PDB file of C-alpha atoms in Angstrom:
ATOM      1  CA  UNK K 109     200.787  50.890 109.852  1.00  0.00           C
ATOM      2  CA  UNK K 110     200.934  54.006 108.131  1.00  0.00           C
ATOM      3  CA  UNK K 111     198.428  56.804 106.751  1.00  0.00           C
ATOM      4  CA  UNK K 112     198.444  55.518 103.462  1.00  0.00           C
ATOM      5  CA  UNK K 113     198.105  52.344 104.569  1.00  0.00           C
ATOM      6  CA  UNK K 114     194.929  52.568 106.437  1.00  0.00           C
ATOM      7  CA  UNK K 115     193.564  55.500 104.458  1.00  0.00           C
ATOM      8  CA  UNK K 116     194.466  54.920 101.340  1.00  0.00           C
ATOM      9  CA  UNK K 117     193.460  51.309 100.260  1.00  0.00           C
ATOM     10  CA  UNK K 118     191.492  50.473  97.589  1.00  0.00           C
ATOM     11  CA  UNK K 119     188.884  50.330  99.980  1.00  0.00           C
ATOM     12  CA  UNK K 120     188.771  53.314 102.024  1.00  0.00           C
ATOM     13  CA  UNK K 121     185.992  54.200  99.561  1.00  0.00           C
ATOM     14  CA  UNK K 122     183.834  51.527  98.569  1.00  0.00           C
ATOM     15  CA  UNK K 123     181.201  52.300 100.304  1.00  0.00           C
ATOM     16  CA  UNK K 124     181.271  56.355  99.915  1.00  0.00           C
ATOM     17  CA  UNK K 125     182.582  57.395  97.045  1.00  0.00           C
ATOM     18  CA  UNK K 126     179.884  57.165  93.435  1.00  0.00           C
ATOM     19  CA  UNK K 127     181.424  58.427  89.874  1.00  0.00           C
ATOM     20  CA  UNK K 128     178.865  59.258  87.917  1.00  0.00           C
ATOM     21  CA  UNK K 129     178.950  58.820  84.161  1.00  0.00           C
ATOM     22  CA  UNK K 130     176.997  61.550  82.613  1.00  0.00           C
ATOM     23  CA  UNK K 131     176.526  62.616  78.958  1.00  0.00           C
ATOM     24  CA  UNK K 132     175.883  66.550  79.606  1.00  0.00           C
ATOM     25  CA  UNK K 133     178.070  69.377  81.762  1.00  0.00           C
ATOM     26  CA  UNK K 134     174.988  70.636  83.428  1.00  0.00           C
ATOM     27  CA  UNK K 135     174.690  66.970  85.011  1.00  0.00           C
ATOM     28  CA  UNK K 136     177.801  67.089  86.532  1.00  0.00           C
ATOM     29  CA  UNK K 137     177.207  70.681  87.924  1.00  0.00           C
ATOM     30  CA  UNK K 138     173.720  69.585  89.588  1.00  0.00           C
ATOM     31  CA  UNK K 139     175.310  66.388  90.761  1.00  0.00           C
ATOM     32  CA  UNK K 140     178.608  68.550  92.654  1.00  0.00           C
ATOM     33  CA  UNK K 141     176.016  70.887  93.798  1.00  0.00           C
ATOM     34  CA  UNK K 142     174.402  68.051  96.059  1.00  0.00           C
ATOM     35  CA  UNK K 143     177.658  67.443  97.818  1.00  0.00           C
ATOM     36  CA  UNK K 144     178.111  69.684 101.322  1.00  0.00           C
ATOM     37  CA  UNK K 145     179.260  73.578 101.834  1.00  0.00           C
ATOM     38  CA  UNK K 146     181.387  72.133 104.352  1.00  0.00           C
ATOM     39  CA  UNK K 147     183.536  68.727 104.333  1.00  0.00           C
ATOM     40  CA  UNK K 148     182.908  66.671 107.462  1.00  0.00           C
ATOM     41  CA  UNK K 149     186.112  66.429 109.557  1.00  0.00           C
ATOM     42  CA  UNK K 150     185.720  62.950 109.244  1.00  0.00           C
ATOM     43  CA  UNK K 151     186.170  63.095 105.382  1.00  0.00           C
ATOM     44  CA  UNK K 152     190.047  64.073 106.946  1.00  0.00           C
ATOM     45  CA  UNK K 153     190.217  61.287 109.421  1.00  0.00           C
ATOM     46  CA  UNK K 154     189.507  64.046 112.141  1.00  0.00           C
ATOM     47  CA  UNK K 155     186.794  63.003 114.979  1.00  0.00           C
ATOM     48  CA  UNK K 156     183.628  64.916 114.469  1.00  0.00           C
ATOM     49  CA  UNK K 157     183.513  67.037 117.175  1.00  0.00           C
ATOM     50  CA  UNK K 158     187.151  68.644 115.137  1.00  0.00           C
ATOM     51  CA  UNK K 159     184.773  70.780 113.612  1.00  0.00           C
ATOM     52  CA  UNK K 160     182.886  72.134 116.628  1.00  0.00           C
ATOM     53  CA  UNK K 161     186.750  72.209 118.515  1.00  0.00           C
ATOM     54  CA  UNK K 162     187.685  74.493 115.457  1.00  0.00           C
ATOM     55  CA  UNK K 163     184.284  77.497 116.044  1.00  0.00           C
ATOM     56  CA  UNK K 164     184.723  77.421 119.889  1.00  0.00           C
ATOM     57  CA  UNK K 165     188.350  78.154 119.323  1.00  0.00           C
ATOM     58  CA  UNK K 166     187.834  80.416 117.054  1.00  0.00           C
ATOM     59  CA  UNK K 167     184.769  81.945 118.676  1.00  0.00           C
ATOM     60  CA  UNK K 168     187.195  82.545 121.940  1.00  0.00           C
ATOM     61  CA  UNK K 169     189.971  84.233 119.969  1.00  0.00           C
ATOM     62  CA  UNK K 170     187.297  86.997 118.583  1.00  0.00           C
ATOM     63  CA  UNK K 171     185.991  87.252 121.971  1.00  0.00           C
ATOM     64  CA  UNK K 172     189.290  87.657 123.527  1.00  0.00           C
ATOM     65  CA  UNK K 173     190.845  89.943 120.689  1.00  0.00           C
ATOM     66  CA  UNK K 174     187.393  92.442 121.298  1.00  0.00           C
ATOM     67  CA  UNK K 175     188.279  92.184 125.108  1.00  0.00           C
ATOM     68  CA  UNK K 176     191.933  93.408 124.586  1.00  0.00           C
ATOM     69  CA  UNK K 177     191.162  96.128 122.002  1.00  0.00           C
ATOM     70  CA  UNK K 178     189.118  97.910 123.974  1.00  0.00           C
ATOM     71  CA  UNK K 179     190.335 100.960 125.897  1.00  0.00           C
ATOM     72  CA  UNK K 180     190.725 100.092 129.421  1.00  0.00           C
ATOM     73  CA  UNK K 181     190.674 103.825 130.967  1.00  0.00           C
ATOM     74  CA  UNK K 182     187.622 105.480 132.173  1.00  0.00           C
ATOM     75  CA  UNK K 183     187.944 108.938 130.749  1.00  0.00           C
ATOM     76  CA  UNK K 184     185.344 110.775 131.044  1.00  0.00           C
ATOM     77  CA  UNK K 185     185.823 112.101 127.677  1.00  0.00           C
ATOM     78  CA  UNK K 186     182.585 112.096 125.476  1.00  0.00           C
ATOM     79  CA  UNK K 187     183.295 109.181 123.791  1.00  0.00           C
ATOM     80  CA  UNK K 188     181.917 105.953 122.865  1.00  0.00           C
ATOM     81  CA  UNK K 189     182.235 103.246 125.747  1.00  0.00           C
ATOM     82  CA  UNK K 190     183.446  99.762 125.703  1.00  0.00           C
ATOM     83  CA  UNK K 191     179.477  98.647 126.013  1.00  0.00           C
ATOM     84  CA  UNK K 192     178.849 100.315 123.484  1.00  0.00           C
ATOM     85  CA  UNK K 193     181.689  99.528 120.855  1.00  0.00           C
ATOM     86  CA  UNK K 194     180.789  95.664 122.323  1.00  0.00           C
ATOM     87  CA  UNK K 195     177.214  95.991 121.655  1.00  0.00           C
ATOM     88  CA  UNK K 196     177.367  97.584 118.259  1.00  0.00           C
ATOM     89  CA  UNK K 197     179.983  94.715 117.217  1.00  0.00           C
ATOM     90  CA  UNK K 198     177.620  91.878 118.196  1.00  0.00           C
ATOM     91  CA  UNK K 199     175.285  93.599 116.375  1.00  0.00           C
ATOM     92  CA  UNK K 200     177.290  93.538 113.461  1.00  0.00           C
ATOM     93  CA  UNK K 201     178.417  89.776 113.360  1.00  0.00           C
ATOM     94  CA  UNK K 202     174.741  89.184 114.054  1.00  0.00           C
ATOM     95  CA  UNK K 203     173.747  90.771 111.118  1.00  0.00           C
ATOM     96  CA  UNK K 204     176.214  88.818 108.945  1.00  0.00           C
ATOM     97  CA  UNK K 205     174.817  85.561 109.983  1.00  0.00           C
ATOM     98  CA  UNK K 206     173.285  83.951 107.032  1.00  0.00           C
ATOM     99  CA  UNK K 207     169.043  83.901 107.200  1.00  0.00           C
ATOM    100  CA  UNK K 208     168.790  80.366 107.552  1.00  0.00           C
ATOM    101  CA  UNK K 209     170.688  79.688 110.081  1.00  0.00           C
ATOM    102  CA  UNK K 210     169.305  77.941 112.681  1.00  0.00           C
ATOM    103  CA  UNK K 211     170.561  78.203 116.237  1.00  0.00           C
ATOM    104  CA  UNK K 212     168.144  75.393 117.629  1.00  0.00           C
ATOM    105  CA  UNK K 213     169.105  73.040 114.938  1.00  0.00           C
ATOM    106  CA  UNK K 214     172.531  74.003 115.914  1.00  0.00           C
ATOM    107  CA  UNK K 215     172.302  73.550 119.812  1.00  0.00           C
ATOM    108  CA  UNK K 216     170.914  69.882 118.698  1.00  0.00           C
ATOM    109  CA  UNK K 217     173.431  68.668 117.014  1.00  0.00           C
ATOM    110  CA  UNK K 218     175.990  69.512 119.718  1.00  0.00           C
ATOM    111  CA  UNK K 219     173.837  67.977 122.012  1.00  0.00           C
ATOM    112  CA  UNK K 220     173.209  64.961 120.146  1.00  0.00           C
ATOM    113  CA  UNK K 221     177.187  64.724 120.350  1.00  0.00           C
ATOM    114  CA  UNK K 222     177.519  64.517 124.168  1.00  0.00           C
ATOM    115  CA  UNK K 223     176.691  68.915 124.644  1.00  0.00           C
ATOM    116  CA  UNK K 224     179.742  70.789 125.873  1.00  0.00           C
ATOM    117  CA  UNK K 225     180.265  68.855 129.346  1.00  0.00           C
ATOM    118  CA  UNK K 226     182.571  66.125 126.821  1.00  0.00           C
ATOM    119  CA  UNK K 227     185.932  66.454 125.239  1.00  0.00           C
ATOM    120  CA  UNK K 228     185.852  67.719 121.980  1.00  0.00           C
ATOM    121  CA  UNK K 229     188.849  67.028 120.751  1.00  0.00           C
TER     122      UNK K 229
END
C-alpha cells in the first residue's frame, strides 16, 4: 500500500480532527490558540521519540561545532581561554531558555518513553 493509501483515507481523521463552526473571528483565534507550539511527530507519521532523535542531534552538533571552534594552542597570550569562552556560552544559551521551562518535567517524559538506554529512532 501506499502513503496515501494508509494516511490519507477518509478515515485517518475521524477520531482527531473537530471543525468548528463559529459565528465570530475571535472564536476561531481562541480555538487555534488551544492547538500545540509544536506538532507531535506523530501528526507526520514519525515515531515519537523523532522529536527527542531531532534535540539530541541537534544538541551534539552545537556541542561539537563549540569543541572545534575553539583555539586549540596554549599561548600564553593574555587572552580569554577555551573554559572560559565555553562557560560564558552555556551561560548564554542558558539564559535564552524560556522561564517556564521545566527540566524535571522534561527528564519525565523521556523517561516515561523508555530514558536514553532505548533506540530513539
Amino acid at each position: 500500500k501506499t502513503y496515501a493509501e494508509t494516511r490519507l483515507a477518509e478515515t485517518c481523521c475521524d477520531d482527531e480532527a473537530v471543525i468548528p463552526s463559529f459565528a465570530e473571528h475571535t472564536d476561531y483565534r481562541k480555538f487555534i490558540e488551544q492547538f500545540p507550539d509544536e506538532d507531535s511527530p506523530e501528526t507526520f507519521g514519525l515515531h515519537p521519540n523523532a522529536d527527542l532523535t531531532y534535540r539530541l542531534n541537534e544538541a551534539n552538533a552545537l556541542f561539537r561545532t563549540m569543541s572545534d571552534t575553539q583555539p586549540k594552542g596554549s599561548g600564553s597570550g593574555g587572552g580569554v581561554s577555551r573554559e572560559d569562552v565555553v562557560y560564558d556560552k552555556a551561560s548564554e544559551l542558558l539564559g535564552r531558555l524560556p522561564s517556564e521551562y521545566a527540566e524535571d518535567e522534561f527528564k519525565s517524559k523521556i523517561r516515561k518513553q523508555g530514558g536514553l538506554s532505548v533506540p530513539l529512532n
